[in-house]
């Protein structure tokens, strides 16, 4: 009976995959890896390199120079300490950015297929209010209220200043609409979409709690993020892969999200607010 249940569970798990898996494309040839998350911060970094199939031993291909060209709102990205707008292997750059602008990244290397990616800078967050709703010796509960149009996809996140969520404060997944991401490009961040928050008309309410018993801090500063779809799906994929280890030994199938056409990696964007609240212990 147990074996039967196991087989049925396995079939259900496999059938739940969101997309068919094309085995012919896995580890078939070398390609270019690109990684960047660009937001309203003073500077950003684009990483680009050649990656080879796991079974390959042609490590010299990994040493090939990768040229990167990018634009934000049609304006060329100029890498720091570079006279031109093309930089081998990517690098750091300062930028001007506005909500709704398209970001385009192209990378290429000798003998390797050219790759391309696009993302759009999210709109600014229409914050209505943020407040602490309850506090006791163990937990602080707070809510963030904001507006979004009906057609908006609505991907958001919060970070606690100078705190690793994996260490402190502890996060209660009270309504299963927030997720902890560790070691990502944005650091530790809680993310959620519009389907995991309470919505009435154009008003959305996100509520969560912090466990103040851990960490030993007297206050917590909260910053709100709006994420592009690419950024959200990339972070959510990381979350599923790093936390989905149920006691049965079987987890939800998780694909590595990538929007790099012709290669692999992520090119996403975000819009961050200043500190929206300070929670006092």
Tab-separated table of C-alpha atoms in Angstrom:
chain	number	residue	atom	x	y	z
A	1	UNK	CA	0.000	0.000	0.000
A	2	UNK	CA	2.800	2.407	0.928
A	3	UNK	CA	4.529	1.621	-2.352
A	4	UNK	CA	1.319	2.356	-4.248
A	5	UNK	CA	0.896	5.698	-2.480
A	6	UNK	CA	4.524	6.563	-3.240
A	7	UNK	CA	4.067	5.829	-6.965
A	8	UNK	CA	0.856	7.861	-7.140
A	9	UNK	CA	2.553	10.780	-5.349
A	10	UNK	CA	5.464	10.608	-7.764
A	11	UNK	CA	3.169	10.691	-10.801
A	12	UNK	CA	1.217	13.642	-9.393
A	13	UNK	CA	4.440	15.503	-8.639
A	14	UNK	CA	5.791	14.948	-12.139
A	15	UNK	CA	2.516	15.916	-13.797
A	16	UNK	CA	2.467	19.149	-11.773
A	17	UNK	CA	5.492	20.530	-13.639
A	18	UNK	CA	4.618	23.838	-15.265
A	19	UNK	CA	6.516	23.160	-18.501
A	20	UNK	CA	7.824	20.097	-20.365
A	21	UNK	CA	11.494	19.375	-19.821
A	22	UNK	CA	13.585	19.290	-23.001
A	23	UNK	CA	16.435	16.953	-22.094
A	24	UNK	CA	18.222	17.632	-25.386
A	25	UNK	CA	18.998	21.179	-24.212
A	26	UNK	CA	20.463	20.244	-20.843
A	27	UNK	CA	24.250	20.440	-20.759
A	28	UNK	CA	24.330	20.262	-24.552
A	29	UNK	CA	26.854	23.039	-25.222
A	30	UNK	CA	28.580	26.019	-23.730
A	31	UNK	CA	26.651	29.281	-23.370
A	32	UNK	CA	26.891	32.712	-21.792
A	33	UNK	CA	25.732	33.293	-18.228
A	34	UNK	CA	24.498	36.818	-17.376
A	35	UNK	CA	23.424	38.018	-13.936
A	36	UNK	CA	22.186	41.469	-12.959
A	37	UNK	CA	19.440	43.142	-10.937
A	38	UNK	CA	19.190	46.852	-11.715
A	39	UNK	CA	17.178	49.244	-9.558
A	40	UNK	CA	17.052	52.771	-8.202
A	41	UNK	CA	20.360	52.426	-6.385
A	42	UNK	CA	23.484	54.509	-7.124
A	43	UNK	CA	25.236	51.671	-8.950
A	44	UNK	CA	24.716	48.174	-10.288
A	45	UNK	CA	26.802	45.253	-11.547
A	46	UNK	CA	26.479	43.023	-14.600
A	47	UNK	CA	28.285	39.685	-14.446
A	48	UNK	CA	28.881	37.799	-17.704
A	49	UNK	CA	30.915	34.666	-18.350
A	50	UNK	CA	31.044	31.543	-20.487
A	51	UNK	CA	29.807	28.376	-18.786
A	52	UNK	CA	30.414	24.878	-20.131
A	53	UNK	CA	28.382	21.655	-19.845
A	54	UNK	CA	28.977	19.606	-16.731
A	55	UNK	CA	30.466	16.729	-18.714
A	56	UNK	CA	32.846	18.980	-20.675
A	57	UNK	CA	36.527	19.361	-19.858
A	58	UNK	CA	37.171	22.225	-22.275
A	59	UNK	CA	37.924	24.711	-19.504
A	60	UNK	CA	39.670	27.114	-21.881
A	61	UNK	CA	36.256	28.167	-23.166
A	62	UNK	CA	35.437	29.533	-19.720
A	63	UNK	CA	38.352	31.940	-20.090
A	64	UNK	CA	36.975	33.570	-23.236
A	65	UNK	CA	36.267	37.272	-22.994
A	66	UNK	CA	32.593	38.153	-22.952
A	67	UNK	CA	31.548	41.515	-24.345
A	68	UNK	CA	28.513	43.198	-22.811
A	69	UNK	CA	26.371	46.024	-24.130
A	70	UNK	CA	23.334	47.407	-22.366
A	71	UNK	CA	20.862	50.251	-22.419
A	72	UNK	CA	18.450	51.748	-19.882
A	73	UNK	CA	15.637	53.676	-21.514
A	74	UNK	CA	17.673	53.695	-24.718
A	75	UNK	CA	20.698	55.265	-22.978
A	76	UNK	CA	23.899	53.176	-23.201
A	77	UNK	CA	25.283	51.754	-19.974
A	78	UNK	CA	28.775	53.074	-19.354
A	79	UNK	CA	30.874	50.825	-17.174
A	80	UNK	CA	33.157	52.436	-14.625
A	81	UNK	CA	36.747	53.017	-15.794
A	82	UNK	CA	35.798	52.266	-19.402
A	83	UNK	CA	36.016	54.791	-22.198
A	84	UNK	CA	33.512	52.976	-24.400
A	85	UNK	CA	30.139	51.408	-23.717
A	86	UNK	CA	31.294	47.835	-24.241
A	87	UNK	CA	33.042	46.014	-21.440
A	88	UNK	CA	34.599	42.571	-21.345
A	89	UNK	CA	33.043	40.327	-18.678
A	90	UNK	CA	30.607	43.042	-17.546
A	91	UNK	CA	31.346	45.175	-14.493
A	92	UNK	CA	30.044	47.936	-12.246
A	93	UNK	CA	28.288	51.047	-13.535
A	94	UNK	CA	26.411	54.061	-12.247
A	95	UNK	CA	23.110	54.867	-13.856
A	96	UNK	CA	20.035	57.027	-14.033
A	97	UNK	CA	16.814	55.070	-13.963
A	98	UNK	CA	13.093	55.829	-14.117
A	99	UNK	CA	9.967	53.719	-13.603
A	100	UNK	CA	8.660	52.151	-16.799
A	101	UNK	CA	11.981	52.257	-18.649
A	102	UNK	CA	13.106	49.205	-20.589
A	103	UNK	CA	16.475	47.655	-19.777
A	104	UNK	CA	18.182	45.617	-22.505
A	105	UNK	CA	21.338	43.556	-22.114
A	106	UNK	CA	23.289	41.824	-24.898
A	107	UNK	CA	26.414	39.693	-24.437
A	108	UNK	CA	28.598	37.728	-26.831
A	109	UNK	CA	31.901	35.860	-27.043
A	110	UNK	CA	33.950	34.322	-29.833
A	111	UNK	CA	32.415	31.059	-30.972
A	112	UNK	CA	29.492	31.355	-28.520
A	113	UNK	CA	25.888	32.234	-29.350
A	114	UNK	CA	24.934	35.839	-28.600
A	115	UNK	CA	22.461	36.268	-25.731
A	116	UNK	CA	19.868	38.927	-25.054
A	117	UNK	CA	17.554	39.885	-22.192
A	118	UNK	CA	14.976	42.547	-21.411
A	119	UNK	CA	13.235	43.781	-18.282
A	120	UNK	CA	11.155	46.830	-17.423
A	121	UNK	CA	11.722	48.977	-14.347
A	122	UNK	CA	8.698	48.625	-12.046
A	123	UNK	CA	6.490	51.596	-11.261
A	124	UNK	CA	6.973	53.422	-7.980
A	125	UNK	CA	5.140	51.974	-4.975
A	126	UNK	CA	1.930	53.814	-4.134
A	127	UNK	CA	2.224	53.419	-0.383
A	128	UNK	CA	-0.853	54.375	1.636
A	129	UNK	CA	0.166	53.442	5.156
A	130	UNK	CA	2.372	51.209	7.274
A	131	UNK	CA	1.810	50.534	10.929
A	132	UNK	CA	2.452	48.162	13.766
A	133	UNK	CA	-0.767	46.323	14.626
A	134	UNK	CA	0.302	44.430	17.749
A	135	UNK	CA	3.311	43.844	19.978
A	136	UNK	CA	4.113	41.584	22.902
A	137	UNK	CA	7.234	40.107	24.456
A	138	UNK	CA	7.708	37.663	21.585
A	139	UNK	CA	6.294	39.116	18.376
A	140	UNK	CA	5.745	42.370	16.524
A	141	UNK	CA	3.023	42.261	13.881
A	142	UNK	CA	2.809	44.977	11.250
A	143	UNK	CA	0.985	45.698	8.023
A	144	UNK	CA	1.778	47.585	4.830
A	145	UNK	CA	-1.062	49.040	2.752
A	146	UNK	CA	-0.502	50.136	-0.838
A	147	UNK	CA	-2.403	50.689	-4.074
A	148	UNK	CA	-2.063	48.932	-7.402
A	149	UNK	CA	-4.149	48.941	-10.572
A	150	UNK	CA	-6.264	45.932	-11.435
A	151	UNK	CA	-4.051	45.068	-14.416
A	152	UNK	CA	-0.812	45.214	-12.389
A	153	UNK	CA	0.933	41.905	-11.771
A	154	UNK	CA	2.098	43.119	-8.385
A	155	UNK	CA	5.385	41.615	-7.156
A	156	UNK	CA	6.793	42.983	-3.901
A	157	UNK	CA	9.373	42.420	-1.199
A	158	UNK	CA	10.588	43.782	2.126
A	159	UNK	CA	14.013	43.853	3.710
A	160	UNK	CA	15.164	44.590	7.228
A	161	UNK	CA	18.114	46.983	7.362
A	162	UNK	CA	21.407	45.470	8.534
A	163	UNK	CA	19.738	42.163	9.443
A	164	UNK	CA	19.970	38.723	7.894
A	165	UNK	CA	16.461	37.312	7.910
A	166	UNK	CA	17.915	33.819	8.220
A	167	UNK	CA	19.356	34.846	11.591
A	168	UNK	CA	17.068	37.519	12.983
A	169	UNK	CA	14.354	38.523	13.181
A	170	UNK	CA	12.509	35.251	12.777
A	171	UNK	CA	9.700	35.470	10.243
A	172	UNK	CA	6.282	33.917	10.763
A	173	UNK	CA	4.761	32.640	7.513
A	174	UNK	CA	1.376	33.407	8.981
A	175	UNK	CA	-0.677	33.372	5.797
A	176	UNK	CA	1.801	31.655	3.450
A	177	UNK	CA	2.223	34.716	1.283
A	178	UNK	CA	5.773	35.636	2.227
A	179	UNK	CA	8.988	33.751	1.564
A	180	UNK	CA	12.536	34.025	2.834
A	181	UNK	CA	15.279	34.351	0.244
A	182	UNK	CA	18.882	34.020	1.383
A	183	UNK	CA	22.045	34.594	-0.581
A	184	UNK	CA	20.352	36.202	-3.578
A	185	UNK	CA	21.489	39.249	-5.520
A	186	UNK	CA	19.282	41.397	-3.291
A	187	UNK	CA	20.399	39.698	-0.091
A	188	UNK	CA	17.761	38.459	2.361
A	189	UNK	CA	14.315	39.535	1.270
A	190	UNK	CA	10.701	38.515	1.817
A	191	UNK	CA	8.722	38.364	-1.422
A	192	UNK	CA	5.059	38.036	-2.281
A	193	UNK	CA	2.685	38.557	-5.210
A	194	UNK	CA	-0.806	40.054	-5.398
A	195	UNK	CA	-2.436	36.646	-4.952
A	196	UNK	CA	-0.891	36.202	-1.521
A	197	UNK	CA	-1.993	39.462	0.036
A	198	UNK	CA	-5.463	40.737	0.897
A	199	UNK	CA	-6.913	42.936	-1.832
A	200	UNK	CA	-10.040	45.094	-1.814
A	201	UNK	CA	-10.499	47.111	-4.986
A	202	UNK	CA	-7.164	48.789	-5.706
A	203	UNK	CA	-6.011	48.569	-2.088
A	204	UNK	CA	-3.672	45.744	-1.056
A	205	UNK	CA	-2.704	44.830	2.516
A	206	UNK	CA	0.354	42.769	3.417
A	207	UNK	CA	0.707	41.624	7.015
A	208	UNK	CA	3.490	39.670	8.708
A	209	UNK	CA	5.269	39.346	12.051
A	210	UNK	CA	8.796	39.327	13.383
A	211	UNK	CA	10.018	37.182	16.233
A	212	UNK	CA	11.855	39.625	18.479
A	213	UNK	CA	13.158	36.859	20.740
A	214	UNK	CA	15.987	36.241	18.257
A	215	UNK	CA	18.644	38.656	17.116
A	216	UNK	CA	18.996	40.809	20.211
A	217	UNK	CA	18.055	44.063	18.432
A	218	UNK	CA	15.882	46.809	19.889
A	219	UNK	CA	14.495	48.081	16.564
A	220	UNK	CA	14.013	46.946	12.976
A	221	UNK	CA	13.969	49.258	9.950
A	222	UNK	CA	11.795	48.037	7.073
A	223	UNK	CA	12.315	48.852	3.376
A	224	UNK	CA	9.699	48.076	0.711
A	225	UNK	CA	10.563	46.845	-2.794
A	226	UNK	CA	8.588	46.507	-5.995
A	227	UNK	CA	10.009	43.767	-8.222
A	228	UNK	CA	9.877	43.139	-11.943
A	229	UNK	CA	8.284	39.773	-12.869
A	230	UNK	CA	11.720	38.450	-13.853
A	231	UNK	CA	13.194	39.342	-10.464
A	232	UNK	CA	10.289	37.785	-8.576
A	233	UNK	CA	10.304	34.494	-10.494
A	234	UNK	CA	14.081	34.231	-10.178
A	235	UNK	CA	13.959	34.749	-6.403
A	236	UNK	CA	10.979	32.440	-5.999
A	237	UNK	CA	12.846	29.710	-7.865
A	238	UNK	CA	15.770	30.114	-5.480
A	239	UNK	CA	13.408	29.866	-2.530
A	240	UNK	CA	11.794	26.651	-3.774
A	241	UNK	CA	15.111	25.006	-4.523
A	242	UNK	CA	16.732	25.917	-1.208
A	243	UNK	CA	13.821	25.290	1.183
A	244	UNK	CA	11.684	22.563	-0.381
A	245	UNK	CA	12.804	19.481	1.535
A	246	UNK	CA	9.708	17.835	3.043
A	247	UNK	CA	9.920	14.838	5.344
A	248	UNK	CA	8.796	12.525	2.533
A	249	UNK	CA	11.982	13.273	0.612
A	250	UNK	CA	9.994	14.588	-2.339
A	251	UNK	CA	9.543	18.219	-3.214
A	252	UNK	CA	7.806	20.367	-5.778
A	253	UNK	CA	9.674	20.281	-9.123
A	254	UNK	CA	11.626	23.524	-9.421
A	255	UNK	CA	13.094	24.881	-12.623
A	256	UNK	CA	15.868	27.430	-12.599
A	257	UNK	CA	14.218	30.582	-13.919
A	258	UNK	CA	16.087	32.477	-16.625
A	259	UNK	CA	15.107	35.240	-19.039
A	260	UNK	CA	18.444	35.236	-20.884
A	261	UNK	CA	17.523	34.307	-24.461
A	262	UNK	CA	20.173	31.997	-25.878
A	263	UNK	CA	21.959	31.596	-22.545
A	264	UNK	CA	21.242	31.390	-18.841
A	265	UNK	CA	20.992	33.709	-15.852
A	266	UNK	CA	18.826	36.655	-14.887
A	267	UNK	CA	18.368	40.275	-15.917
A	268	UNK	CA	15.811	41.821	-13.602
A	269	UNK	CA	14.940	45.133	-12.031
A	270	UNK	CA	13.369	46.606	-8.907
A	271	UNK	CA	12.258	49.848	-7.286
A	272	UNK	CA	13.029	50.383	-3.589
A	273	UNK	CA	11.603	52.905	-1.150
A	274	UNK	CA	13.422	54.593	1.684
A	275	UNK	CA	12.801	53.147	5.142
A	276	UNK	CA	9.009	53.008	5.523
A	277	UNK	CA	8.821	52.167	9.229
A	278	UNK	CA	10.890	51.500	12.291
A	279	UNK	CA	9.637	48.757	14.564
A	280	UNK	CA	10.588	49.297	18.196
A	281	UNK	CA	10.937	46.223	20.402
